[in-house]
Amino acid sequence: VPLLPGHYSVTATYTGDASFGPSSASATFTVAKAPTTISAAIANPTAEYGNLEEIMAGTATTSNGVAPSGTFQFFVDGNPIAVLPYIVYESFPYEGTANGNTNYAWIGGTGSTVFLSTGSHTLSVQYSGDANYAAGSSPTTTVSVTQAEPFFLGFGVGNQGNPVVAGQTATATASLDGSQKGVAPTGTVTFFADGAAIPGTVTYTNSNSPGMLYATMPTVFSAAGTYRITASYSGDANYTSATTSFAQSLFVTGPVNTTGPVSLTPTGAITILSPGQGGYTSLNVTPNGGFTGTATLTCTPDPKANEATCSLASGASTASTVQVNVSGAGLSVELDVA
């Protein structure tokens, strides 16, 4: 039966026989705690700035005894750290030999920590020991901490739910997620339309969430049309550069006339593929200032396009001039060009 660690005395007694007299003797001895070998490691080959990284501790023995107990204390660069969210322990007693391997008593633990600066760091761990197993410390393990890779949570150009209109101010916005526990990114965000940088002054705001950056910029599109909107981030000491993984397809409508009782907004551009053919779009007729009543709409081709014709369709009426009744949310008419 294995003895627990401690100091012991033993006495041997001989009762004697016909030729030899009885005798006895005593001796003392000490059973020491089983020695341990401690190791510390990180799950990934490298760690990223500001993100939770799994770290591991192990205590190996050459003992045939019970499962070890005790606690681990991790150190980064020689300083004790609090492990997030907690350490999970696995502990096993001696389990004999299987497939030529002897399964001695063993204990291990895992947890997570955050490295808040890039470069080379050291990781080590101390094992507290218990009644049967000796305490110990691991050698240091070198950890290489790289810049974190941010990504765009969202981006685009809009006008608070209203159409983006040529000649009027819209807002470009982007939200960038840097890391789980690090500081917010401090680089610059650039917005692009069809691959060309959109000019303007970007305003940056840090949110209450760690590692988040918000960018906004007012902008004006001089011409109607469809634009491919993307964004990029420059990177900084803690974060790599990043670009959006997809593009926003932004439709910019033509200028809106708001000086009269109604406003006209086209829902799309008209493309004429070749002479003799035509196209159409819808015009949203919206009342201004609570106007209700009859409005007369007229379409006239540009004088330089003297071979072009246009007409408006509202209900059963189709002509270059139509009358419509405007109320409430307005209505839609069709504009045909040939």
XYZ file of C-alpha atoms in Angstrom:
338
model
C 0.000 0.000 0.000
C 1.573 3.365 -0.977
C 2.294 5.592 2.002
C 1.310 9.236 2.111
C 4.134 11.792 2.214
C 5.477 12.240 5.738
C 7.927 10.934 8.385
C 7.665 7.307 9.508
C 9.389 4.942 11.975
C 9.580 1.179 11.641
C 10.454 -1.439 14.268
C 11.499 -5.039 13.584
C 11.305 -7.635 16.382
C 12.798 -11.157 16.444
C 11.334 -13.527 19.041
C 14.368 -15.790 19.185
C 14.590 -19.612 19.146
C 16.507 -22.414 20.861
C 19.825 -21.158 19.493
C 19.324 -17.391 19.272
C 17.993 -14.857 21.689
C 15.275 -12.312 20.850
C 16.168 -8.857 19.567
C 14.600 -5.718 18.030
C 15.671 -2.605 16.106
C 14.034 0.646 14.958
C 14.621 3.019 12.045
C 13.021 6.215 10.664
C 12.399 7.233 7.066
C 10.628 9.946 5.070
C 8.215 9.577 2.155
C 8.589 12.682 -0.048
C 5.949 14.171 -2.335
C 6.107 12.846 -5.875
C 8.143 15.153 -8.153
C 6.356 17.001 -10.954
C 7.282 18.433 -14.348
C 5.323 21.591 -15.249
C 4.723 22.956 -18.759
C 2.985 26.011 -20.232
C 1.819 26.427 -23.826
C -0.415 28.501 -26.108
C -2.946 26.795 -28.388
C -2.075 28.717 -31.576
C 1.407 29.222 -33.045
C 0.949 33.003 -32.727
C -1.401 35.249 -30.748
C -3.323 38.278 -32.038
C -3.365 41.612 -30.270
C -6.463 42.167 -28.100
C -8.154 38.817 -28.824
C -8.734 35.989 -26.354
C -6.069 33.306 -26.718
C -6.257 29.823 -25.200
C -3.364 28.952 -22.869
C -2.661 25.569 -21.313
C -0.839 24.152 -18.280
C 0.229 20.565 -17.630
C 1.710 18.713 -14.631
C 3.324 15.362 -15.432
C 4.496 12.838 -12.818
C 6.071 9.386 -12.667
C 3.761 8.427 -9.823
C 1.556 5.368 -9.507
C -0.645 7.276 -7.078
C -3.969 9.069 -6.927
C -5.046 11.943 -9.177
C -3.291 15.240 -8.343
C -5.192 18.300 -7.191
C -4.104 21.907 -6.688
C -4.154 25.136 -8.683
C -2.258 26.889 -11.496
C -1.044 30.478 -11.682
C -0.086 31.795 -15.120
C 2.504 34.526 -15.733
C 3.036 36.738 -18.794
C 6.427 38.445 -18.965
C 6.940 37.372 -15.353
C 3.766 39.059 -14.080
C 0.830 37.050 -12.673
C -2.337 37.264 -14.759
C -6.011 36.556 -14.183
C -7.122 33.856 -16.611
C -10.328 34.456 -18.607
C -12.915 33.184 -18.237
C -11.603 30.442 -15.889
C -9.293 27.446 -15.798
C -10.778 24.024 -16.541
C -8.912 21.215 -14.768
C -8.414 17.636 -15.892
C -6.880 15.243 -13.393
C -6.208 11.498 -13.658
C -4.704 8.885 -11.325
C -2.205 6.237 -12.392
C -3.952 4.065 -15.001
C -1.371 1.395 -15.771
C 0.268 0.640 -19.085
C -1.482 0.579 -22.469
C 0.098 0.132 -25.911
C 3.539 0.358 -24.368
C 2.834 3.704 -22.636
C 2.686 4.098 -18.866
C -0.157 6.387 -17.828
C 1.128 8.058 -14.668
C -0.900 10.444 -12.538
C -1.434 13.772 -14.322
C -3.232 17.158 -14.006
C -3.802 19.911 -16.575
C -5.710 23.142 -17.049
C -6.773 25.542 -19.784
C -7.971 29.123 -19.881
C -7.811 32.305 -21.957
C -5.879 35.543 -21.722
C -5.358 38.695 -23.776
C -2.071 40.135 -24.993
C -2.319 43.930 -25.184
C 0.893 44.677 -27.051
C 2.456 43.199 -30.156
C 5.893 41.607 -30.258
C 7.584 38.829 -28.269
C 6.253 37.835 -24.821
C 6.902 34.997 -22.371
C 4.355 32.625 -20.824
C 4.938 30.439 -17.752
C 2.890 28.748 -15.029
C 3.279 27.693 -11.393
C 1.634 24.587 -9.941
C 0.660 24.789 -6.265
C 1.142 21.115 -5.507
C -1.003 19.195 -3.012
C -0.588 16.699 -0.189
C 0.927 14.086 -2.517
C 2.597 16.028 -5.325
C 5.328 18.658 -5.235
C 4.810 22.240 -6.383
C 6.770 23.468 -9.365
C 7.220 26.053 -12.106
C 7.416 25.637 -15.867
C 10.122 26.963 -18.147
C 9.096 30.114 -20.062
C 7.471 29.729 -23.474
C 7.946 32.482 -26.052
C 4.723 33.874 -27.534
C 4.756 35.979 -30.719
C 1.878 38.503 -30.704
C 0.923 39.886 -34.117
C -1.401 42.685 -35.203
C -5.071 41.743 -35.100
C -7.007 41.521 -38.363
C -9.996 43.924 -38.249
C -13.060 43.611 -40.446
C -15.923 45.844 -41.548
C -19.172 45.073 -39.743
C -21.022 47.453 -42.053
C -20.507 50.313 -44.493
C -22.296 52.256 -47.221
C -23.693 55.569 -48.399
C -27.229 56.620 -47.488
C -29.588 59.470 -46.698
C -31.475 58.361 -43.546
C -33.804 56.079 -45.460
C -34.428 58.559 -48.287
C -33.080 58.311 -51.841
C -29.572 59.607 -52.504
C -30.017 62.505 -54.909
C -27.398 64.016 -57.198
C -26.277 67.411 -55.933
C -27.547 66.806 -52.405
C -25.578 65.729 -49.329
C -25.520 62.061 -48.372
C -23.529 60.318 -45.622
C -20.921 57.580 -45.966
C -20.641 55.390 -42.847
C -18.504 52.445 -41.777
C -18.134 50.382 -38.600
C -14.860 48.506 -38.059
C -14.435 45.676 -35.540
C -10.849 45.576 -34.288
C -10.443 43.062 -31.433
C -12.313 41.592 -28.468
C -10.468 43.343 -25.633
C -8.048 45.795 -27.260
C -8.267 49.512 -27.893
C -10.191 50.855 -30.880
C -8.345 51.094 -34.218
C -6.744 54.501 -34.841
C -5.980 54.342 -38.572
C -7.941 56.005 -41.362
C -10.981 54.853 -43.341
C -11.313 55.711 -47.052
C -14.542 55.388 -49.034
C -14.503 54.565 -52.761
C -17.022 54.952 -55.612
C -16.225 52.760 -58.612
C -12.675 52.353 -57.293
C -11.958 56.084 -56.928
C -11.545 57.611 -53.460
C -14.506 59.787 -52.454
C -13.216 63.182 -51.286
C -14.269 64.515 -47.911
C -13.428 64.774 -44.218
C -13.994 61.603 -42.185
C -15.091 61.863 -38.548
C -14.105 59.014 -36.214
C -15.968 57.875 -33.097
C -15.045 55.135 -30.630
C -17.979 53.176 -29.241
C -18.504 51.787 -25.750
C -17.635 48.357 -27.147
C -13.905 47.516 -26.946
C -12.018 47.555 -30.220
C -14.723 49.268 -32.327
C -14.306 52.281 -34.648
C -17.068 54.218 -36.414
C -16.379 56.501 -39.398
C -18.773 58.991 -41.029
C -18.290 61.416 -43.909
C -20.684 63.773 -45.746
C -20.465 63.530 -49.512
C -22.211 64.778 -52.654
C -22.589 62.896 -55.960
C -22.607 65.307 -58.864
C -24.313 62.961 -61.344
C -27.101 60.436 -61.212
C -26.292 56.794 -61.837
C -25.326 53.532 -60.161
C -22.090 53.479 -58.148
C -20.089 50.627 -56.641
C -19.262 51.671 -53.037
C -16.380 50.077 -51.080
C -14.183 51.077 -48.122
C -10.700 50.400 -46.784
C -8.851 50.798 -43.472
C -5.185 51.844 -43.327
C -4.127 49.834 -40.258
C -2.063 51.009 -37.258
C 0.410 49.592 -34.726
C -2.165 47.130 -33.358
C -4.223 46.304 -36.463
C -3.513 45.262 -40.028
C -5.086 47.041 -42.985
C -8.478 45.825 -44.206
C -10.842 46.225 -47.146
C -14.529 45.471 -47.511
C -15.259 41.977 -48.784
C -18.148 43.109 -51.014
C -19.502 46.310 -52.582
C -22.671 48.331 -52.046
C -24.585 49.032 -55.243
C -25.776 52.626 -54.777
C -28.306 54.245 -57.105
C -28.162 58.042 -57.160
C -31.287 59.672 -58.580
C -31.450 62.896 -60.547
C -32.043 66.257 -58.840
C -35.471 66.756 -57.270
C -37.480 69.929 -57.887
C -39.007 70.947 -54.582
C -39.949 74.535 -55.462
C -43.461 73.773 -56.667
C -46.473 72.040 -55.128
C -45.139 68.596 -56.108
C -41.735 66.902 -56.444
C -40.789 64.414 -59.171
C -38.266 61.665 -58.415
C -37.276 59.027 -61.018
C -36.869 55.483 -59.717
C -34.170 54.665 -62.259
C -32.219 55.813 -65.258
C -33.410 55.299 -68.850
C -30.985 53.572 -71.197
C -31.610 53.682 -74.975
C -29.607 50.860 -76.537
C -29.791 52.057 -80.169
C -31.626 54.557 -82.414
C -35.278 53.745 -82.972
C -35.672 52.019 -79.623
C -37.113 53.308 -76.373
C -37.090 52.992 -72.626
C -39.049 54.033 -69.598
C -38.885 54.751 -65.872
C -41.358 55.557 -63.130
C -41.724 59.043 -61.708
C -42.803 59.349 -58.063
C -45.074 62.384 -57.703
C -44.864 63.599 -54.093
C -46.892 66.528 -52.665
C -44.977 69.363 -50.969
C -46.234 71.244 -47.947
C -49.415 69.184 -47.661
C -50.573 70.039 -51.186
C -53.620 68.207 -52.542
C -55.245 68.809 -55.916
C -54.677 68.533 -59.638
C -51.215 68.807 -61.134
C -50.388 69.066 -64.835
C -47.264 67.155 -65.887
C -45.525 67.799 -69.204
C -42.471 66.137 -70.719
C -40.453 67.857 -73.466
C -37.318 66.427 -75.146
C -34.139 68.448 -75.002
C -34.091 70.774 -78.069
C -30.793 69.231 -79.150
C -32.505 65.813 -79.295
C -34.871 66.876 -82.074
C -35.533 63.265 -83.165
C -36.616 62.115 -79.699
C -40.159 61.857 -78.351
C -41.508 61.443 -74.842
C -44.859 60.711 -73.249
C -46.371 60.264 -69.808
C -48.751 57.464 -68.808
C -51.141 57.775 -65.870
C -54.013 55.321 -65.770
C -55.673 55.312 -69.215
C -54.088 58.628 -70.242
C -50.930 58.640 -72.365
C -49.691 61.935 -73.791
C -46.912 64.471 -73.550
C -49.130 66.290 -71.024
C -51.325 64.586 -68.417
C -53.300 65.736 -65.389
C -53.062 63.800 -62.129
C -54.814 64.119 -58.780
C -52.249 64.434 -55.985
C -53.029 63.645 -52.340
C -51.558 61.868 -49.338
C -48.424 59.888 -50.202
C -48.587 60.873 -53.862
C -48.643 58.604 -56.913
C -46.526 57.187 -59.699
C -46.611 57.883 -63.453
C -44.623 56.305 -66.273
C -42.196 58.300 -68.436
C -41.600 56.805 -71.905
C -38.807 57.970 -74.205
C -38.145 56.879 -77.801
